[in-house]
Short mmCIF file of C-alpha atoms and ligand atoms in Angstrom, two decimals:
data_model
loop_
_atom_site.label_atom_id
_atom_site.label_comp_id
_atom_site.label_asym_id
_atom_site.label_seq_id
_atom_site.Cartn_x
_atom_site.Cartn_y
_atom_site.Cartn_z
CA MET K 1 133.69 60.54 66.39
CA LYS K 2 130.56 61.46 64.32
CA LYS K 3 131.31 64.03 61.65
CA GLY K 4 129.86 67.49 61.83
CA ARG K 5 130.15 68.17 65.44
CA LYS K 6 129.54 71.75 66.52
CA VAL K 7 131.01 73.75 69.41
CA LEU K 8 129.75 77.11 70.54
CA LEU K 9 132.76 78.68 72.13
CA ILE K 10 132.23 81.48 74.65
CA VAL K 11 135.39 83.57 75.16
CA GLY K 12 135.55 85.26 78.54
CA GLY K 13 137.56 88.27 79.44
CA GLY K 14 140.85 87.23 80.97
CA ILE K 15 144.41 87.14 79.87
CA ALA K 16 144.06 83.46 78.97
CA ALA K 17 141.66 84.57 76.25
CA TYR K 18 144.70 84.58 73.82
CA LYS K 19 144.79 80.73 74.13
CA CYS K 20 141.30 80.47 72.62
CA LEU K 21 142.85 81.28 69.17
CA GLU K 22 144.93 78.13 69.39
CA LEU K 23 141.94 76.18 70.68
CA ILE K 24 139.78 77.30 67.81
CA ARG K 25 142.49 76.25 65.31
CA ARG K 26 142.83 72.83 66.96
CA LEU K 27 139.13 72.18 67.07
CA ARG K 28 138.67 72.93 63.34
CA GLU K 29 141.73 70.74 62.52
CA SER K 30 139.83 67.99 64.37
CA GLY K 31 136.80 68.45 62.08
CA ILE K 32 134.73 70.29 64.77
CA SER K 33 133.01 73.57 63.58
CA VAL K 34 133.15 76.55 65.89
CA THR K 35 130.83 79.40 66.44
CA ALA K 36 132.30 82.09 68.80
CA VAL K 37 130.64 84.48 71.20
CA MET K 38 132.87 87.05 73.02
CA THR K 39 132.03 88.97 76.07
CA ASN K 40 132.88 92.72 75.98
CA ALA K 41 135.80 92.05 78.23
CA ALA K 42 137.16 89.40 76.01
CA LYS K 43 137.39 91.95 73.24
CA GLU K 44 139.95 93.81 75.30
CA PHE K 45 142.26 90.79 75.18
CA VAL K 46 141.81 89.40 71.76
CA THR K 47 140.31 90.90 68.70
CA PRO K 48 136.93 89.74 67.16
CA LEU K 49 138.71 89.83 63.85
CA SER K 50 141.31 87.13 64.85
CA VAL K 51 138.52 84.99 66.53
CA SER K 52 136.27 85.33 63.43
CA VAL K 53 138.92 84.56 60.93
CA LEU K 54 140.07 81.45 62.78
CA ALA K 55 136.59 80.31 63.40
CA GLY K 56 135.55 80.87 59.80
CA SER K 57 132.38 82.88 60.94
CA GLU K 58 131.74 86.16 62.52
CA ALA K 59 132.17 86.21 66.29
CA ARG K 60 129.06 87.39 68.07
CA SER K 61 129.07 89.59 71.17
CA SER K 62 125.97 91.78 71.23
CA LEU K 63 122.63 90.83 72.58
CA PHE K 64 121.03 93.70 70.70
CA GLU K 65 122.47 93.58 67.15
CA LEU K 66 119.14 93.84 65.34
CA GLY K 67 120.20 92.37 62.09
CA GLU K 68 121.92 89.42 63.60
CA GLU K 69 119.29 88.90 66.24
CA ALA K 70 116.55 88.74 63.65
CA LYS K 71 118.57 86.28 61.59
CA PHE K 72 119.86 84.09 64.40
CA GLY K 73 118.73 84.93 67.80
CA HIS K 74 120.35 83.99 71.10
CA ILE K 75 117.92 81.12 71.60
CA GLU K 76 118.84 79.47 68.33
CA LEU K 77 122.43 80.29 69.08
CA SER K 78 122.19 78.55 72.42
CA ARG K 79 120.75 75.30 70.84
CA SER K 80 122.72 75.27 67.59
CA ALA K 81 125.73 73.48 69.02
CA ASP K 82 126.32 70.00 70.44
CA LEU K 83 128.43 71.37 73.19
CA ILE K 84 129.05 74.89 74.73
CA VAL K 85 132.60 75.55 75.77
CA VAL K 86 133.50 78.56 77.95
CA ALA K 87 137.23 79.36 77.74
CA PRO K 88 138.47 81.19 79.62
CA ALA K 89 135.65 80.90 82.17
CA THR K 90 136.34 83.82 84.47
CA ALA K 91 135.10 84.09 88.08
CA ASP K 92 132.53 86.57 86.80
CA ILE K 93 131.12 84.12 84.18
CA MET K 94 130.92 81.43 86.78
CA ALA K 95 129.06 83.61 89.17
CA LYS K 96 126.68 84.68 86.39
CA ILE K 97 125.81 81.13 85.45
CA ALA K 98 125.52 80.05 89.04
CA GLY K 99 123.09 83.03 89.69
CA GLY K 100 121.15 82.66 86.49
CA HIS K 101 122.06 86.16 85.11
CA ALA K 102 121.46 87.16 81.56
CA ASP K 103 122.81 90.60 80.96
CA ASP K 104 124.91 90.01 77.95
CA LEU K 105 124.91 87.62 75.04
CA ALA K 106 127.27 85.09 76.63
CA SER K 107 125.27 84.79 79.90
CA THR K 108 121.95 84.82 78.03
CA VAL K 109 123.03 81.94 75.76
CA LEU K 110 124.26 80.04 78.82
CA LEU K 111 120.92 80.50 80.53
CA ALA K 112 118.86 79.65 77.50
CA THR K 113 120.73 76.52 76.43
CA ASP K 114 119.58 72.97 76.84
CA LYS K 115 122.98 71.65 75.64
CA PRO K 116 125.88 70.36 77.76
CA VAL K 117 128.34 72.95 78.94
CA LEU K 118 132.10 72.60 79.52
CA LEU K 119 133.97 75.29 81.50
CA ALA K 120 137.73 75.87 81.41
CA PRO K 121 138.21 78.26 84.42
CA ALA K 122 140.91 80.81 84.50
CA MET K 123 141.60 83.32 87.23
CA ASN K 124 143.96 84.55 89.82
CA VAL K 125 144.46 81.94 92.64
CA ARG K 126 142.92 84.10 95.32
CA MET K 127 139.75 84.45 93.16
CA TRP K 128 139.69 80.73 92.53
CA GLU K 129 139.97 80.10 96.24
CA HIS K 130 137.48 82.81 97.29
CA ALA K 131 134.50 81.43 99.17
CA SER K 132 132.10 82.70 96.56
CA THR K 133 133.91 81.05 93.72
CA ARG K 134 133.97 77.78 95.79
CA ARG K 135 130.21 78.13 96.22
CA ASN K 136 129.59 78.76 92.55
CA PHE K 137 131.83 75.93 91.51
CA ALA K 138 129.89 73.50 93.73
CA THR K 139 126.51 74.80 92.44
CA LEU K 140 127.67 74.53 88.81
CA LYS K 141 128.97 71.00 89.35
CA GLU K 142 125.61 70.11 90.98
CA ASP K 143 123.81 71.56 87.89
CA GLY K 144 125.73 69.00 85.67
CA ILE K 145 128.20 71.51 84.18
CA ARG K 146 131.51 69.87 83.16
CA PHE K 147 134.97 71.27 84.04
CA VAL K 148 138.51 70.98 82.59
CA GLY K 149 141.05 72.52 84.81
CA PRO K 150 142.13 74.89 86.21
CA VAL K 151 145.63 73.69 86.76
CA ASP K 152 148.37 74.77 89.08
CA GLY K 153 150.94 77.13 87.57
CA GLU K 154 152.51 80.46 87.35
CA MET K 155 150.06 83.14 86.42
CA ALA K 156 150.27 86.27 84.35
CA CYS K 157 149.95 88.27 87.58
CA GLY K 158 153.09 86.59 88.95
CA GLU K 159 151.34 84.42 91.67
CA PHE K 160 151.48 80.69 91.72
CA GLY K 161 148.70 78.13 92.42
CA PRO K 162 145.43 76.76 91.02
CA GLY K 163 143.55 79.05 88.63
CA ARG K 164 145.59 78.78 85.39
CA MET K 165 143.52 77.72 82.42
CA SER K 166 144.25 74.27 80.93
CA GLU K 167 146.24 74.34 77.79
CA PRO K 168 144.32 74.22 74.51
CA ALA K 169 145.44 70.61 73.89
CA GLU K 170 143.96 69.61 77.23
CA ILE K 171 140.68 71.43 76.54
CA LEU K 172 140.55 69.77 73.12
CA ALA K 173 141.10 66.39 74.70
CA ALA K 174 138.22 66.96 77.04
CA ILE K 175 136.00 68.02 74.09
CA LEU K 176 136.94 64.95 72.09
CA GLN K 177 136.40 62.79 75.13
CA PHE K 178 132.93 64.26 75.51
CA PHE K 179 132.07 63.68 71.85
CA GLU K 180 133.35 60.10 71.94
CA SER K 181 131.92 59.54 75.38
CA GLY K 182 130.72 56.03 75.32
CA PRO K 183 127.74 53.99 74.31
CA LEU K 184 125.16 55.87 76.24
CA ALA K 185 125.94 59.23 74.55
CA GLY K 186 122.49 60.88 73.83
CA VAL K 187 120.63 58.65 76.21
CA HIS K 188 118.74 60.46 79.01
CA ALA K 189 118.62 58.55 82.26
CA VAL K 190 116.72 59.40 85.43
CA VAL K 191 118.14 57.99 88.70
CA THR K 192 116.46 58.34 92.07
CA SER K 193 118.55 58.02 95.28
CA GLY K 194 118.73 58.63 99.02
CA THR K 195 115.89 58.50 101.60
CA THR K 196 112.88 60.67 101.76
CA ARG K 197 111.81 62.62 104.84
CA GLU K 198 108.18 62.62 105.68
CA PRO K 199 107.42 65.43 108.23
CA ILE K 200 105.64 64.69 111.41
CA ASP K 201 105.76 68.40 112.52
CA PRO K 202 108.23 71.23 111.57
CA ILE K 203 110.94 69.64 113.63
CA ARG K 204 110.48 65.86 113.27
CA TYR K 205 110.30 63.46 110.32
CA LEU K 206 110.21 59.83 109.24
CA ALA K 207 113.19 58.57 107.24
CA ASN K 208 115.26 55.50 106.81
CA ARG K 209 118.85 54.46 106.89
CA SER K 210 119.68 54.78 103.16
CA SER K 211 123.07 56.58 102.62
CA GLY K 212 122.42 57.21 98.90
CA ARG K 213 125.72 55.63 97.98
CA GLN K 214 124.30 53.08 95.52
CA GLY K 215 122.24 55.62 93.82
CA ALA K 216 124.99 58.14 93.47
CA ALA K 217 127.48 55.54 92.19
CA ILE K 218 124.89 54.45 89.56
CA ALA K 219 124.26 58.08 88.41
CA GLU K 220 128.04 58.59 88.09
CA ALA K 221 128.59 55.28 86.19
CA LEU K 222 125.85 56.06 83.76
CA ALA K 223 127.28 59.53 83.12
CA ALA K 224 130.79 57.87 82.62
CA GLN K 225 129.15 55.77 79.85
CA GLY K 226 128.02 58.99 78.21
CA ALA K 227 124.46 59.20 79.56
CA ASP K 228 122.82 62.55 80.23
CA VAL K 229 121.69 61.90 83.82
CA SER K 230 118.93 63.59 85.91
CA PHE K 231 119.76 62.64 89.48
CA VAL K 232 116.71 63.01 91.77
CA THR K 233 117.87 62.67 95.34
CA GLY K 234 116.39 62.87 98.72
CA PRO K 235 118.69 63.54 101.74
CA ALA K 236 121.80 61.41 101.54
CA ALA K 237 125.16 60.95 103.21
CA ALA K 238 126.82 60.17 99.87
CA GLU K 239 128.62 62.95 97.94
CA THR K 240 126.86 64.38 94.84
CA PRO K 241 128.04 62.55 91.79
CA ASN K 242 130.02 64.18 89.01
CA GLY K 243 128.67 65.22 85.66
CA VAL K 244 125.04 64.77 86.40
CA ARG K 245 122.09 67.21 86.82
CA THR K 246 121.05 67.07 90.53
CA ILE K 247 117.52 67.74 91.67
CA GLN K 248 117.30 67.72 95.56
CA VAL K 249 113.96 66.77 97.12
CA GLU K 250 112.80 65.89 100.53
CA THR K 251 109.47 64.06 100.55
CA ALA K 252 108.16 61.23 98.41
CA LEU K 253 105.68 63.47 96.88
CA GLU K 254 108.37 65.93 95.89
CA MET K 255 110.46 62.99 94.48
CA ARG K 256 107.54 61.92 92.38
CA ASP K 257 107.01 65.37 90.96
CA ALA K 258 110.75 65.79 90.21
CA VAL K 259 110.89 62.44 88.36
CA PHE K 260 107.86 63.24 86.29
CA HIS K 261 109.30 66.65 85.48
CA ALA K 262 112.59 65.07 84.37
CA LEU K 263 110.78 62.61 82.02
CA PRO K 264 110.89 61.62 79.26
CA ALA K 265 113.94 59.38 79.56
CA GLU K 266 115.21 56.24 77.85
CA VAL K 267 116.37 54.71 81.12
CA ALA K 268 115.04 55.16 84.71
CA VAL K 269 116.75 53.58 87.76
CA PHE K 270 114.98 53.70 91.14
CA ALA K 271 117.59 53.42 93.77
CA ALA K 272 115.86 55.64 96.41
CA ALA K 273 114.56 54.19 99.64
CA VAL K 274 111.24 55.91 99.44
CA ALA K 275 109.14 56.04 102.53
CA ASP K 276 106.07 53.91 101.91
CA TRP K 277 103.94 56.10 104.18
CA ARG K 278 103.71 59.78 105.10
CA VAL K 279 101.95 61.33 108.09
CA ARG K 280 98.46 62.18 106.88
CA ASN K 281 98.21 65.53 108.61
CA PRO K 282 101.65 66.80 109.70
CA SER K 283 101.30 69.30 112.52
CA ALA K 284 101.97 72.90 111.57
CA SER K 285 103.53 73.58 114.97
CA LYS K 286 105.80 71.44 117.20
CA ILE K 287 103.88 68.63 118.88
CA LYS K 288 104.06 68.97 122.67
CA LYS K 289 104.36 66.26 125.24
CA ASP K 290 100.88 65.52 126.61
CA GLY K 291 101.63 63.77 129.80
CA GLY K 292 102.30 60.15 128.82
CA THR K 293 100.35 58.73 125.85
CA GLY K 294 102.38 60.33 123.06
CA PRO K 295 100.93 61.53 119.73
CA ARG K 296 98.74 59.23 117.66
CA LEU K 297 99.92 59.48 114.01
CA GLU K 298 97.79 58.53 111.09
CA PHE K 299 99.48 57.54 107.92
CA ALA K 300 98.67 57.82 104.20
CA GLU K 301 100.41 55.60 101.56
CA ASN K 302 102.89 57.36 99.29
CA PRO K 303 102.62 56.92 95.52
CA ASP K 304 104.85 54.17 94.22
CA ILE K 305 107.00 56.17 91.88
CA LEU K 306 108.71 53.08 90.27
CA ALA K 307 105.38 51.39 89.58
CA GLU K 308 103.86 54.63 88.11
CA VAL K 309 106.71 55.13 85.67
CA ALA K 310 106.93 51.40 84.78
CA GLN K 311 103.18 51.38 83.98
CA LEU K 312 103.17 54.57 81.90
CA GLN K 313 101.12 54.14 78.80
CA ALA K 314 102.89 56.86 76.84
CA ASP K 315 106.53 57.74 76.82
CA ARG K 316 107.54 54.89 79.13
CA PRO K 317 111.32 54.69 79.41
CA ARG K 318 112.70 51.73 77.38
CA LEU K 319 114.35 50.30 80.50
CA VAL K 320 112.96 50.68 84.02
CA VAL K 321 115.12 49.29 86.73
CA GLY K 322 114.07 48.93 90.38
CA PHE K 323 115.57 47.73 93.65
CA ALA K 324 114.02 45.23 96.05
CA ALA K 325 115.38 45.78 99.51
CA GLU K 326 114.35 42.66 101.44
CA THR K 327 115.03 41.12 104.86
CA GLY K 328 113.68 37.63 104.00
CA ASP K 329 112.79 35.38 100.99
CA LEU K 330 114.95 37.61 98.80
CA ILE K 331 114.41 36.06 95.39
CA ASP K 332 110.81 35.07 95.85
CA ASN K 333 109.78 38.61 97.08
CA ALA K 334 111.87 40.29 94.36
CA VAL K 335 110.45 38.11 91.50
CA LYS K 336 106.96 39.06 92.71
CA LYS K 337 107.92 42.71 93.14
CA ARG K 338 109.17 42.93 89.56
CA LYS K 339 105.88 41.64 88.24
CA ARG K 340 103.71 43.68 90.55
CA LYS K 341 105.50 46.95 89.79
CA GLY K 342 105.88 46.22 86.08
CA CYS K 343 109.59 47.12 85.75
CA ASP K 344 112.09 45.42 83.48
CA TRP K 345 114.92 44.62 85.91
CA ILE K 346 114.96 44.37 89.71
CA LEU K 347 118.24 44.41 91.68
CA ALA K 348 117.47 42.52 94.77
CA ASN K 349 119.56 42.91 97.87
CA ASP K 350 119.33 41.60 101.35
CA VAL K 351 119.30 44.50 103.71
CA SER K 352 118.97 42.60 107.02
CA PRO K 353 120.91 44.30 109.85
CA GLY K 354 123.77 41.74 109.75
CA THR K 355 124.61 42.47 106.09
CA GLY K 356 125.74 46.01 106.62
CA VAL K 357 124.26 46.93 103.13
CA MET K 358 122.01 49.79 104.38
CA GLY K 359 124.38 52.67 105.01
CA GLY K 360 127.39 50.67 104.10
CA CYS K 361 129.83 50.61 101.01
CA ARG K 362 129.28 47.01 99.76
CA ASN K 363 126.36 45.21 98.25
CA GLU K 364 125.38 41.77 96.98
CA ILE K 365 122.92 41.91 94.22
CA THR K 366 120.75 39.47 92.26
CA LEU K 367 119.58 40.79 88.96
CA ILE K 368 116.12 39.65 88.11
CA SER K 369 114.69 40.09 84.61
CA GLU K 370 112.32 38.41 82.33
CA ARG K 371 115.09 36.01 81.42
CA GLY K 372 115.66 34.77 84.94
CA THR K 373 117.90 35.55 87.88
CA GLU K 374 121.60 36.13 88.13
CA THR K 375 123.52 36.53 91.37
CA TRP K 376 126.60 38.73 91.40
CA PRO K 377 129.39 38.24 93.93
CA GLU K 378 129.49 40.65 96.82
CA MET K 379 131.35 43.85 95.69
CA SER K 380 131.57 47.57 96.34
CA LYS K 381 128.60 49.69 95.58
CA ARG K 382 130.86 51.44 92.95
CA ASP K 383 131.51 48.12 91.24
CA VAL K 384 127.86 47.22 91.30
CA ALA K 385 127.09 50.62 89.66
CA GLU K 386 129.75 50.04 87.01
CA ARG K 387 128.45 46.54 86.22
CA LEU K 388 124.86 47.77 85.99
CA ALA K 389 125.89 50.74 83.66
CA MET K 390 127.73 48.29 81.41
CA ARG K 391 124.67 46.07 81.25
CA ILE K 392 122.53 49.05 80.50
CA ALA K 393 124.94 50.21 77.75
CA ALA K 394 125.01 46.72 76.27
CA GLN K 395 121.12 46.75 76.15
CA PHE K 396 121.10 50.01 74.28
CA GLY K 397 123.79 48.95 71.85
CA ASP K 398 124.09 51.56 69.24
CA HIS K 399 120.50 52.78 69.92
N1 CTP U 1 109.88 52.78 95.29
C1 CTP U 1 109.34 53.86 94.65
N2 CTP U 1 108.33 54.55 95.27
C2 CTP U 1 107.89 54.17 96.45
C3 CTP U 1 108.35 52.91 97.07
C4 CTP U 1 109.35 52.32 96.43
O1 CTP U 1 109.76 54.33 93.64
N3 CTP U 1 106.88 54.86 97.07
C5 CTP U 1 110.96 52.01 94.51
C6 CTP U 1 112.27 51.97 95.17
O2 CTP U 1 113.15 53.00 94.77
C7 CTP U 1 112.79 50.60 94.68
C8 CTP U 1 111.60 49.75 94.58
O3 CTP U 1 110.49 50.64 94.44
O4 CTP U 1 113.40 50.65 93.47
C9 CTP U 1 111.26 48.81 95.63
O5 CTP U 1 111.35 49.37 96.92
P1 CTP U 1 111.11 48.56 98.21
O6 CTP U 1 111.08 49.39 99.43
O7 CTP U 1 111.90 47.29 98.19
O8 CTP U 1 109.66 47.92 97.93
P2 CTP U 1 108.30 48.40 98.51
O9 CTP U 1 107.50 49.12 97.36
O10 CTP U 1 108.43 49.15 99.68
O11 CTP U 1 107.55 46.94 98.65
P3 CTP U 1 107.34 46.11 100.02
O12 CTP U 1 106.71 47.09 100.94
O13 CTP U 1 106.50 45.01 99.55
O14 CTP U 1 108.73 45.65 100.39
#
């Protein structure tokens, strides 16, 4: 692990707050420096004096301490660490982050930060299982927030079940894993996935059979190698991947905007099955049957997002990877597609109906680069993703 790592530890107000003292001690023993922020409720469970002494610097808790705010405001505080850890993360803190609240120092720092965030939830089992906490948990995961725990166990309130905070040793292990997290640590990757929906009228749309499985697996595999992943996805049957920032879009134009908003990035992988055309003038009201002929739709070509990014003059990602979904002359078409679009690698796959690739779980890929073609054996989409992520990691070396 690189020396001089910094954690900003936010201590929430729950009985598990006492465990943060042990966590601070262990972090410092591991060579990680700690700055602490306490919520007002946290101060009811553990004293600022204990936290400050163990952290080796004064614990902060007020958004409005003039002297402190002038010296080192909440914005700097939110950006000064390599990782923000919230332990214990109460149901209230989770709700505040999910809702974007900023009514105290802890929530303001969490809203203002551009750094990765790790939560160690701790709450009563009923609170953990409450529909609103479930919703907040799903939202936070979708926003790319990481979690350690909670675990099953007996609680201070006498009940038993999930909601107990992980032990300091487990939280430390998650933090160390984050800091040692693989060859793509510090690399920003944008991944597109899913289909796009192009409206015909408010009810109907054009789309395709893409499940989003390959794109989701690639995003998750890159995150597992330590990359910071922006996952831009159209509608998809696949589950949202873990540990990535998800941006949901619907149309090709929205996908293009979201990708450009997410840039700059070092890596861009375009796994989305983008509709090549959109309806030029979608009807504002439902199109009615007109006695036989059916509506006449006019189409406009969608922007080619992959080609636009691959041909950027400034801030082009170092590695741009596209897919070539073909139903004939696979290699020939894919080689031409790589040149035409200007990307570095193309993953060519045969999506003819008999292959079951579109919408299925397996894939057979030929990787085409400047150096030639390389056919991989048929494997699961997850294995394709892992192999690709390893290749990308190898390409970046110690960047
Ligand atoms: N792609 C994109 N934007 C588009 C169309 C495609 O970013 N408007 C990307 C896809 O994500 C994929 C690659 O381009 O990585 C190739 O997609 P594919 O559908 O195979 O190619 P097309 O551009 O549709 O080319 P053709 O019509 O010649 O098959």
